[in-house]
Every structure is written in structure tokens, then in C-alpha cells.
Short mmCIF file of C-alpha atoms and ligand atoms in Angstrom, two decimals:
data_model
loop_
_atom_site.label_atom_id
_atom_site.label_comp_id
_atom_site.label_asym_id
_atom_site.label_seq_id
_atom_site.Cartn_x
_atom_site.Cartn_y
_atom_site.Cartn_z
CA MET A 800 296.86 79.14 -45.65
CA SER A 801 293.59 78.89 -43.80
CA ARG A 802 293.29 79.16 -40.08
CA ILE A 803 292.38 76.03 -38.17
CA ARG A 804 290.29 76.52 -35.05
CA ILE A 805 291.22 74.42 -32.05
CA ALA A 806 289.16 74.30 -28.86
CA LEU A 807 291.49 74.28 -25.86
CA VAL A 808 289.98 72.96 -22.66
CA PRO A 809 292.62 73.14 -19.90
CA GLY A 810 290.22 72.06 -17.11
CA ASP A 811 291.40 71.43 -13.56
CA GLY A 812 294.38 70.31 -11.52
CA ILE A 813 297.43 69.73 -13.70
CA GLY A 814 295.28 70.31 -16.84
CA PRO A 815 296.33 73.94 -17.41
CA GLU A 816 300.03 73.08 -16.92
CA VAL A 817 300.11 70.19 -19.37
CA ILE A 818 298.07 72.19 -21.89
CA ASN A 819 300.48 75.13 -21.63
CA ALA A 820 303.48 72.91 -22.23
CA THR A 821 301.70 71.32 -25.19
CA ARG A 822 300.84 74.69 -26.68
CA GLY A 823 304.54 75.50 -26.84
CA VAL A 824 305.14 72.26 -28.75
CA LEU A 825 302.23 72.95 -31.11
CA ASP A 826 303.59 76.45 -31.74
CA ALA A 827 306.94 74.93 -32.70
CA ALA A 828 305.29 72.37 -35.00
CA CYS A 829 303.17 75.08 -36.61
CA ARG A 830 306.20 77.25 -37.21
CA ARG A 831 308.16 74.41 -38.75
CA PHE A 832 305.35 73.13 -40.94
CA GLY A 833 303.58 76.38 -41.76
CA ILE A 834 300.33 75.51 -40.01
CA ASP A 835 298.07 78.31 -38.80
CA LEU A 836 296.15 77.42 -35.64
CA SER A 837 293.88 79.62 -33.58
CA TYR A 838 292.75 78.67 -30.10
CA ASP A 839 289.38 79.09 -28.43
CA GLU A 840 289.99 78.58 -24.72
CA LEU A 841 286.89 76.99 -23.20
CA LEU A 842 285.63 76.30 -19.70
CA ALA A 843 284.81 72.76 -18.61
CA GLY A 844 285.04 70.77 -15.39
CA GLY A 845 285.42 72.13 -11.88
CA ILE A 846 286.62 75.51 -13.07
CA ALA A 847 283.40 75.82 -15.10
CA ILE A 848 281.31 74.83 -12.08
CA ASP A 849 282.93 77.64 -10.09
CA ALA A 850 282.48 80.18 -12.88
CA THR A 851 279.03 79.24 -14.20
CA GLY A 852 277.48 76.60 -11.93
CA SER A 853 277.62 73.99 -14.71
CA PRO A 854 280.47 71.54 -15.47
CA LEU A 855 279.81 71.90 -19.21
CA PRO A 856 278.41 75.33 -20.10
CA GLU A 857 276.37 75.36 -23.29
CA ALA A 858 278.82 77.80 -24.86
CA THR A 859 281.64 75.28 -24.45
CA LEU A 860 279.86 72.54 -26.37
CA ALA A 861 278.57 74.99 -28.99
CA THR A 862 282.04 76.44 -29.63
CA ALA A 863 283.68 73.02 -29.60
CA ARG A 864 281.28 71.96 -32.36
CA GLN A 865 282.58 74.79 -34.54
CA CYS A 866 286.24 73.85 -34.09
CA GLN A 867 288.17 71.27 -36.04
CA ALA A 868 289.40 69.54 -32.88
CA VAL A 869 289.32 69.76 -29.11
CA LEU A 870 292.44 69.45 -26.97
CA LEU A 871 291.62 68.79 -23.32
CA GLY A 872 293.83 68.69 -20.21
CA ALA A 873 291.96 67.05 -17.33
CA VAL A 874 288.91 67.65 -15.19
CA GLY A 875 288.00 66.98 -11.57
CA GLY A 876 289.33 67.44 -8.07
CA PRO A 877 288.46 66.94 -4.40
CA ARG A 878 286.74 70.33 -4.19
CA TRP A 879 283.91 69.08 -6.33
CA ASP A 880 283.82 65.46 -5.14
CA THR A 881 280.76 65.84 -2.94
CA LEU A 882 278.53 67.31 -5.66
CA PRO A 883 275.71 65.10 -7.01
CA GLY A 884 276.58 63.03 -10.09
CA HIS A 885 275.03 65.30 -12.71
CA LEU A 886 277.00 68.31 -11.41
CA ARG A 887 280.42 66.69 -11.06
CA PRO A 888 283.32 67.88 -13.25
CA GLU A 889 283.43 64.44 -14.93
CA ARG A 890 280.05 65.25 -16.48
CA ALA A 891 281.92 67.71 -18.68
CA LEU A 892 283.94 64.91 -20.23
CA LEU A 893 280.93 62.66 -20.70
CA GLY A 894 278.92 65.59 -22.09
CA LEU A 895 281.63 66.46 -24.61
CA ARG A 896 281.95 62.83 -25.66
CA SER A 897 278.24 62.28 -26.18
CA GLY A 898 277.53 65.84 -27.38
CA LEU A 899 280.14 65.53 -30.12
CA GLY A 900 279.19 61.90 -30.88
CA LEU A 901 282.71 60.66 -30.15
CA TYR A 902 282.03 56.94 -30.02
CA ALA A 903 285.52 55.67 -30.82
CA ASN A 904 288.28 56.21 -28.30
CA LEU A 905 291.77 55.22 -29.43
CA ARG A 906 294.29 54.69 -26.66
CA PRO A 907 297.69 53.63 -27.96
CA ALA A 908 299.94 52.06 -25.35
CA VAL A 909 303.56 52.04 -26.42
CA LEU A 910 306.55 51.18 -24.27
CA HIS A 911 309.12 53.72 -25.42
CA GLY A 912 312.57 52.09 -25.64
CA PRO A 913 314.33 54.49 -23.27
CA LEU A 914 311.61 53.90 -20.66
CA ALA A 915 311.93 50.10 -20.58
CA SER A 916 313.23 50.33 -17.00
CA ALA A 917 310.05 52.14 -15.93
CA CYS A 918 307.96 49.11 -16.96
CA PRO A 919 306.93 47.29 -13.76
CA LEU A 920 306.84 43.88 -15.49
CA HIS A 921 309.66 41.35 -15.54
CA PRO A 922 312.57 42.76 -17.63
CA ALA A 923 312.32 39.78 -20.00
CA ILE A 924 308.74 40.79 -20.78
CA ALA A 925 309.57 44.50 -21.06
CA ALA A 926 312.39 43.65 -23.46
CA ARG A 927 309.87 42.22 -25.92
CA GLY A 928 308.28 45.68 -26.22
CA ILE A 929 304.67 46.86 -26.13
CA ASP A 930 302.89 48.57 -29.01
CA MET A 931 299.13 48.23 -28.91
CA VAL A 932 296.01 50.32 -29.32
CA ILE A 933 292.93 49.97 -27.18
CA VAL A 934 289.76 50.92 -29.04
CA ARG A 935 287.24 51.82 -26.37
CA GLU A 936 283.56 52.34 -27.15
CA LEU A 937 282.91 55.78 -25.66
CA THR A 938 279.28 56.84 -25.89
CA GLY A 939 277.37 53.75 -24.80
CA GLY A 940 277.32 50.97 -22.24
CA LEU A 941 277.28 51.42 -18.50
CA TYR A 942 278.38 55.06 -18.68
CA PHE A 943 275.25 56.12 -20.52
CA GLY A 944 272.66 53.49 -19.60
CA GLU A 945 269.61 53.96 -17.46
CA ARG A 946 270.54 54.65 -13.86
CA GLY A 947 268.85 55.63 -10.67
CA ARG A 948 267.96 55.00 -7.08
CA LYS A 949 264.88 53.57 -5.48
CA ASN A 950 263.76 51.99 -2.28
CA GLY A 951 263.76 48.21 -2.00
CA PRO A 952 263.38 45.61 0.73
CA GLY A 953 267.07 46.04 1.61
CA GLY A 954 266.78 49.80 1.91
CA GLU A 955 267.90 52.26 -0.73
CA GLU A 956 269.01 50.66 -4.02
CA ALA A 957 271.10 52.11 -6.84
CA PHE A 958 271.43 50.76 -10.36
CA ASP A 959 273.33 51.40 -13.58
CA THR A 960 272.59 49.46 -16.73
CA GLU A 961 274.74 48.20 -19.59
CA THR A 962 272.96 48.40 -22.93
CA TYR A 963 274.52 47.98 -26.37
CA SER A 964 272.81 48.02 -29.73
CA VAL A 965 273.99 46.17 -32.83
CA LEU A 966 274.65 49.54 -34.47
CA GLU A 967 276.90 50.67 -31.62
CA VAL A 968 278.89 47.44 -31.55
CA GLU A 969 279.16 47.24 -35.32
CA ARG A 970 280.61 50.70 -35.79
CA ILE A 971 283.19 50.32 -33.01
CA ALA A 972 284.13 46.85 -34.26
CA ARG A 973 284.76 48.34 -37.70
CA VAL A 974 287.08 50.94 -36.19
CA GLY A 975 289.00 48.09 -34.55
CA PHE A 976 289.20 45.99 -37.72
CA GLU A 977 290.25 48.95 -39.89
CA LEU A 978 292.96 49.94 -37.42
CA ALA A 979 294.23 46.36 -37.21
CA ARG A 980 294.33 46.23 -41.01
CA GLY A 981 296.87 49.08 -41.02
CA ARG A 982 298.96 47.43 -38.31
CA LYS A 983 299.70 43.77 -37.54
CA ARG A 984 296.24 42.55 -38.57
CA ARG A 985 295.37 41.18 -35.15
CA LEU A 986 292.24 42.17 -33.25
CA VAL A 987 291.25 41.06 -29.78
CA SER A 988 287.65 41.71 -28.76
CA VAL A 989 287.13 41.84 -25.00
CA ASP A 990 283.77 41.04 -23.38
CA LYS A 991 282.17 39.06 -20.56
CA ALA A 992 279.99 36.91 -22.79
CA ASN A 993 280.00 34.03 -20.30
CA VAL A 994 277.85 36.13 -17.96
CA LEU A 995 276.43 39.28 -19.57
CA GLU A 996 273.69 39.38 -22.22
CA SER A 997 275.04 42.68 -23.58
CA SER A 998 278.40 40.94 -24.06
CA ARG A 999 276.77 38.08 -25.95
CA LEU A 1000 275.29 40.56 -28.40
CA TRP A 1001 278.69 42.24 -28.56
CA ARG A 1002 280.43 38.98 -29.46
CA GLU A 1003 277.83 37.90 -32.05
CA THR A 1004 278.07 41.30 -33.70
CA VAL A 1005 281.86 41.39 -33.77
CA LEU A 1006 281.84 37.90 -35.28
CA ARG A 1007 279.46 39.03 -38.01
CA VAL A 1008 281.56 42.10 -38.84
CA ALA A 1009 284.65 39.85 -38.97
CA ALA A 1010 283.31 38.33 -42.19
CA ASP A 1011 284.21 41.62 -43.91
CA TYR A 1012 287.79 41.41 -42.64
CA PRO A 1013 289.09 37.93 -43.48
CA ASP A 1014 292.63 39.33 -43.49
CA VAL A 1015 292.46 40.26 -39.78
CA ALA A 1016 292.92 37.53 -37.16
CA LEU A 1017 290.22 37.86 -34.52
CA GLU A 1018 290.44 36.55 -30.96
CA HIS A 1019 287.82 36.91 -28.19
CA LEU A 1020 288.87 37.24 -24.56
CA TYR A 1021 286.80 37.53 -21.42
CA VAL A 1022 287.71 40.71 -19.61
CA ASP A 1023 289.21 38.98 -16.57
CA ASN A 1024 291.44 36.87 -18.79
CA ALA A 1025 292.34 39.94 -20.87
CA ALA A 1026 293.51 41.73 -17.72
CA MET A 1027 295.75 38.76 -16.98
CA GLN A 1028 297.09 38.31 -20.52
CA LEU A 1029 298.00 42.01 -20.71
CA ILE A 1030 300.50 41.38 -17.94
CA ARG A 1031 301.60 37.95 -19.10
CA ARG A 1032 302.11 38.66 -22.81
CA PRO A 1033 301.63 42.38 -23.55
CA ASP A 1034 303.73 42.12 -26.72
CA ASP A 1035 301.13 39.80 -28.22
CA PHE A 1036 298.49 42.51 -28.45
CA ASP A 1037 298.03 44.66 -31.52
CA VAL A 1038 294.51 46.16 -31.42
CA MET A 1039 291.98 45.52 -28.65
CA VAL A 1040 288.33 46.55 -29.02
CA THR A 1041 286.07 46.71 -26.00
CA SER A 1042 283.19 48.39 -24.22
CA ASN A 1043 283.21 51.71 -22.41
CA LEU A 1044 283.75 50.34 -18.90
CA PHE A 1045 286.17 47.54 -19.79
CA GLY A 1046 288.16 49.96 -21.94
CA ASP A 1047 288.40 52.43 -19.09
CA ILE A 1048 289.85 49.79 -16.79
CA LEU A 1049 292.11 47.99 -19.26
CA SER A 1050 293.59 51.23 -20.60
CA ASP A 1051 294.79 52.19 -17.12
CA GLU A 1052 296.39 48.77 -16.85
CA ALA A 1053 298.00 49.13 -20.28
CA ALA A 1054 299.22 52.60 -19.28
CA MET A 1055 300.92 51.28 -16.19
CA ILE A 1056 302.76 48.53 -18.00
CA THR A 1057 304.20 51.11 -20.38
CA GLY A 1058 305.87 52.84 -17.46
CA SER A 1059 303.59 55.68 -16.50
CA ILE A 1060 300.08 56.88 -16.97
CA GLY A 1061 301.75 60.22 -17.70
CA MET A 1062 302.76 58.95 -21.15
CA LEU A 1063 299.49 57.81 -22.73
CA PRO A 1064 297.58 59.96 -25.22
CA SER A 1065 294.11 59.39 -26.61
CA ALA A 1066 291.91 60.37 -29.49
CA SER A 1067 288.11 60.31 -29.45
CA LEU A 1068 286.51 60.24 -32.86
CA GLY A 1069 283.00 60.39 -34.24
CA ALA A 1070 281.46 60.53 -37.67
CA PRO A 1071 283.62 62.03 -40.43
CA GLY A 1072 283.47 65.81 -40.40
CA THR A 1073 282.86 66.12 -36.66
CA PRO A 1074 285.63 67.46 -34.43
CA GLY A 1075 287.79 64.87 -32.67
CA MET A 1076 288.78 65.29 -29.05
CA TYR A 1077 292.31 64.67 -27.83
CA GLU A 1078 293.30 64.24 -24.21
CA PRO A 1079 295.83 62.46 -22.01
CA ILE A 1080 294.32 59.40 -20.37
CA HIS A 1081 295.50 60.51 -16.93
CA GLY A 1082 293.39 62.58 -14.57
CA SER A 1083 293.81 65.98 -12.97
CA ALA A 1084 296.29 64.79 -10.27
CA PRO A 1085 295.26 67.42 -7.69
CA ASP A 1086 298.07 66.30 -5.37
CA ILE A 1087 300.72 67.74 -7.69
CA ALA A 1088 298.71 70.50 -9.36
CA GLY A 1089 300.41 73.86 -9.68
CA GLN A 1090 303.82 72.47 -8.74
CA ASP A 1091 305.36 72.09 -12.18
CA LYS A 1092 305.76 68.34 -11.56
CA ALA A 1093 303.31 66.81 -14.04
CA ASN A 1094 304.46 64.93 -17.12
CA PRO A 1095 303.13 66.79 -20.19
CA LEU A 1096 304.11 64.04 -22.66
CA ALA A 1097 300.68 62.35 -22.74
CA THR A 1098 299.11 65.65 -23.76
CA ILE A 1099 301.91 66.43 -26.20
CA LEU A 1100 301.43 63.00 -27.80
CA SER A 1101 297.66 63.63 -27.86
CA ALA A 1102 298.37 66.81 -29.82
CA ALA A 1103 300.40 64.69 -32.24
CA MET A 1104 297.37 62.42 -32.70
CA MET A 1105 295.28 65.53 -33.32
CA LEU A 1106 297.69 66.71 -36.01
CA ARG A 1107 297.49 63.33 -37.70
CA LEU A 1108 293.84 62.37 -37.31
CA SER A 1109 291.92 65.68 -37.30
CA LEU A 1110 294.21 68.15 -39.05
CA GLY A 1111 295.56 65.86 -41.76
CA ARG A 1112 299.19 66.67 -40.90
CA PRO A 1113 301.01 63.35 -40.48
CA ASP A 1114 304.28 65.17 -41.15
CA ALA A 1115 303.88 67.47 -38.14
CA ALA A 1116 302.54 64.60 -36.02
CA ALA A 1117 305.57 62.46 -36.79
CA ALA A 1118 307.90 65.39 -36.00
CA VAL A 1119 306.32 65.83 -32.55
CA GLU A 1120 306.56 62.08 -31.84
CA GLU A 1121 310.15 62.07 -33.04
CA ALA A 1122 310.92 65.05 -30.79
CA VAL A 1123 309.49 63.20 -27.78
CA ARG A 1124 311.70 60.19 -28.62
CA THR A 1125 314.77 62.40 -29.02
CA VAL A 1126 314.20 64.07 -25.66
CA LEU A 1127 313.63 60.74 -23.88
CA GLU A 1128 316.70 59.26 -25.54
CA SER A 1129 318.76 62.17 -24.23
CA GLY A 1130 317.84 61.12 -20.67
CA VAL A 1131 315.38 63.90 -19.90
CA ARG A 1132 312.68 62.68 -17.48
CA THR A 1133 309.86 64.10 -15.42
CA LEU A 1134 309.53 62.68 -11.90
CA ASP A 1135 306.99 59.99 -12.80
CA ILE A 1136 309.23 58.35 -15.39
CA HIS A 1137 312.56 58.87 -13.61
CA ASP A 1138 313.89 55.51 -12.44
CA ARG A 1139 316.15 57.23 -9.85
CA SER A 1140 319.23 55.83 -11.52
CA PRO A 1141 322.31 58.00 -11.00
CA GLU A 1142 323.09 57.86 -14.73
CA LEU A 1143 320.10 60.07 -15.45
CA PRO A 1144 320.18 63.82 -14.87
CA PRO A 1145 317.75 65.07 -12.19
CA ALA A 1146 314.09 65.13 -13.15
CA VAL A 1147 312.78 68.21 -14.98
CA GLY A 1148 309.46 69.96 -14.49
CA THR A 1149 306.45 70.28 -16.75
CA ARG A 1150 307.55 73.54 -18.35
CA GLU A 1151 311.10 72.39 -19.03
CA MET A 1152 309.92 69.12 -20.59
CA GLY A 1153 307.60 71.10 -22.87
CA ARG A 1154 310.35 73.55 -23.78
CA LEU A 1155 312.80 70.75 -24.63
CA VAL A 1156 310.28 68.91 -26.83
CA ALA A 1157 309.39 72.17 -28.60
CA ARG A 1158 313.07 72.81 -29.23
CA ALA A 1159 313.55 69.27 -30.52
CA VAL A 1160 310.67 69.81 -32.96
CA LEU A 1161 312.46 72.84 -34.39
CA ASP A 1162 315.88 71.17 -34.25
CA GLY A 1163 314.51 68.24 -36.23
CA ASP A 1164 313.94 70.50 -39.23
CA PRO A 1165 316.32 69.35 -41.97
CA ASP A 1166 316.10 72.79 -43.56
CA PRO A 1167 317.26 75.34 -40.98
CA ALA A 1168 316.55 78.18 -43.40
CA SER A 1169 312.87 77.50 -42.97
CA ARG A 1170 313.15 78.32 -39.31
CA THR A 1171 311.96 81.82 -38.63
CA THR A 1172 313.74 82.48 -35.35
CA SER A 1173 317.45 83.15 -35.17
CA ARG A 1174 318.86 80.05 -33.55
CA THR A 1175 322.48 79.09 -33.38
CA SER A 1176 323.47 76.08 -35.41
CA SER A 1177 325.18 74.65 -32.33
CA ALA A 1178 321.75 74.17 -30.86
CA ARG A 1179 321.07 71.63 -33.57
CA LYS A 1180 321.91 68.03 -33.02
CA GLY A 1181 322.19 67.29 -36.72
CA LYS A 1182 319.21 64.99 -36.67
CA GLY A 1183 317.41 65.84 -39.84
CA ARG A 1184 314.96 62.98 -39.62
CA THR A 1185 311.39 63.72 -40.36
CA ALA A 1186 310.11 60.24 -41.07
CA PRO A 1187 308.62 58.43 -38.10
CA LYS A 1188 310.41 55.39 -36.75
CA SER A 1189 307.11 54.04 -35.61
CA GLY A 1190 303.63 55.38 -35.70
CA ARG A 1191 301.41 55.77 -32.70
CA THR A 1192 298.30 54.42 -34.32
CA GLY A 1193 297.30 52.87 -37.54
CA ARG A 1194 300.67 51.50 -38.45
CA SER A 1195 302.93 48.75 -37.32
CA ARG A 1196 306.19 48.93 -35.50
CA SER A 1197 309.08 49.21 -37.90
C1 IPM B 418 289.07 58.23 -18.63
C2 IPM B 418 288.61 58.70 -17.27
C3 IPM B 418 287.15 59.11 -17.37
C4 IPM B 418 286.38 57.87 -17.75
C5 IPM B 418 286.57 59.74 -16.09
C6 IPM B 418 287.38 60.91 -15.61
C7 IPM B 418 285.13 60.11 -16.27
O1 IPM B 418 288.84 57.75 -16.30
O2 IPM B 418 288.97 58.99 -19.60
O3 IPM B 418 289.56 57.10 -18.70
O4 IPM B 418 286.01 57.06 -16.88
O5 IPM B 418 286.11 57.70 -18.95
MG1 MG B 419 289.95 56.08 -17.00
#
């Protein structure tokens, strides 16, 4: 069995806590499935600024390039908020994304059954379920366009520019179409083609690519309308493909309607053979950092995506996702997803949530003999399921 190198980037705020909890779950999955991982712990974000003066030290990017995947917690915090743009912790994220060529960002938004009451939408809408993936273009657009400041007649001016090339739109559109093909065969492309020239090129290009995917139903929405429809009919969405900025905004909205931003994982992928990067879509939450309050499930589910998409282990990925479902079904909640109902036990902390998911991964093993630790059989719940009930990406709800 060959060792797989994983770059671990805990970052700032709650990052180290959610990464620690996730490591326990990965250890359990590795034990159960005989996977051999080694971790390179790397500096990025505010912690890297303090240690080296740079948010993304060269060594971090160089080492990440040699690993099979990167698992990142979160970066940023008020301590570094007054630094100039190119020195802010967020530069680390943008530098990793562009440095590794990770142009396709997959953000699945799933309303987990037991969390239906955490959905802020009307119960009748929540009852219809949500299972969609946002495909966000990640290395172009407004985030990476020309920017600057200059003096104008109205005083100092600042500008950022949105530029997209046909190549950039084409490759992200293909990711969207391919993903939709493995799911419900519905793709919504989001733009602002009624106003922006870059969006008009986006729409023309998506339309052209659509000719190669006659089996996928394509719909175009303007971004303002998309924001509205996400609230009005979230169950109608299957795969949504959009630009860097629109994807950033709409994925926070999609996260909220699934109950909590603490639940949503993401995968950032580039050309075949390059390492993928996996991270929760939430930020560093400095207000609760170090208090064992953060929800580690978004990072744990990101690790599941890593197992599936970068390590070729759909079996281990499904086991982690199944373990998360089992734990949620048993009523275990962190503060952010606790609906305060008296039927639920009190909220647990980050560490305990991680420990329970790790245990559920091991307990899900249908062959207890393969477990290497001595565990009592009473700890098992007799759930020998290893097949996923539903996938997180690339497959439809079953
Ligand atoms: C995200 C975040 C980042 C982004 C920030 C932290 C730079 O909001 O991953 O959604 O805007 O891409
Ligand atoms: Mg964001």
C-alpha cells in the first residue's frame, strides 16, 4: 500500500479546530479501509503572516504541489484586517487556487433530512428537499482581473475588472455539463448578460458547449433572478454554473437555506493530475475560535469529497458521509444547527462531534474483525451499511 501525501492547512480562527476533528475522522476511515495517509502541515493565512511575513510562503505552495490533495480549514481574522490587499490572509486562498490552477469549485448544497427544521425557508419548501451543486469558476473574473487605484476628477478612484476568455468559460461549462450528466441532467447557467459584456460572452460560450450535451437541459438565469429562485424553488436546482463572484455570493445563500454555513463542503479542482483542494465554505469565525463551538461537519464532508475526487476512494467517502448522517439522525448537534427544541440533547462541541463521526465510521464497518482496535460489540449499532444513500456530488438523490 503506497502512502498518500496530504497537505493540511489549518489556517486561522476555527480552522485548526475543524481540521483536528476532521483528522480524527480521516484516521478512522483510513483504519477501516486500509488507506495510508501522511500529512504535511503547512502555513497559510494570518498565522503565516505572523511567522514569515507572507500569507502564502513559497514553501507552502511548493509542498502543496507535491501532495495529492490539500485540506484547508479557514484563513483570516480581525488582527490582519488592516493590512493592504496583497498581504491579507485571504491572499493565501487566492494564491493556492491560482497557483494550483484550481479553476473548478464544486459546492454541493444538500439539506440533510434531520436538519429540515434548521432551514429558514417555509416548511413546505424545506419539505421538498434541496440537493444541488454550485460549480463556481475559481481562477478568473473579478477576483483576478486588473485592479488598481488612481486619481480622478472625483478624487481617488479604485477599480476591479471582470474578464473572461472563451477558454475559461468553456472549461467550467464542461465541468457543469458533465456533473449534470451524472445527476438529474439539469444545468442552470447564471450570468448578468443583460448588462455585462463578460456575461454575454459567458452565455454565448455556454450555449455553444451545450451542443455537445443534448441530453442535459440548460437554463440561463440572470444573477438577481437566480438569487430569488434559490429561495422560491430551491428543489428545482440540480447543477448551477457561474462566475467567481456570483458563485461566491450564491453559495453563501445556498448554504444558509440548507440550515447552516457550518455544513457545506467544497472541492476545488484543476487539470487532471494536479492536487485538488478541499475546504469548508465557511470562514474562520474569529468570534468563536478556540472555544470548541465550531461545527466541523463542513470540513469532514470536504474530506469525504477529497477521498472520492482526489484519492479515488468512493467507498471511504461514502462511509464518512453515512457516518455524518447517522450522527445527525441520532440527534447530535453543534450549536449552529441546534434548533433549541427540547427533544434534542444539548449541543456538543467541535471535538465531540468529530469523535462521534469517527466512531460512526468505524461502527459502520460490516466486518468488525477488520477493525484493529478492541471495541466492544455493544458500541456497534448494527448498521452495516456501506453503500451511500445519496451522493454529495456527481450523482442524483436516490
Ligand atoms: C469563499 C470565501 C473566499 C472567497 C474569501 C475568504 C476570499 O468567501 O471561499 O467563498 O471569496 O472566495
Ligand atoms: Mg465566500
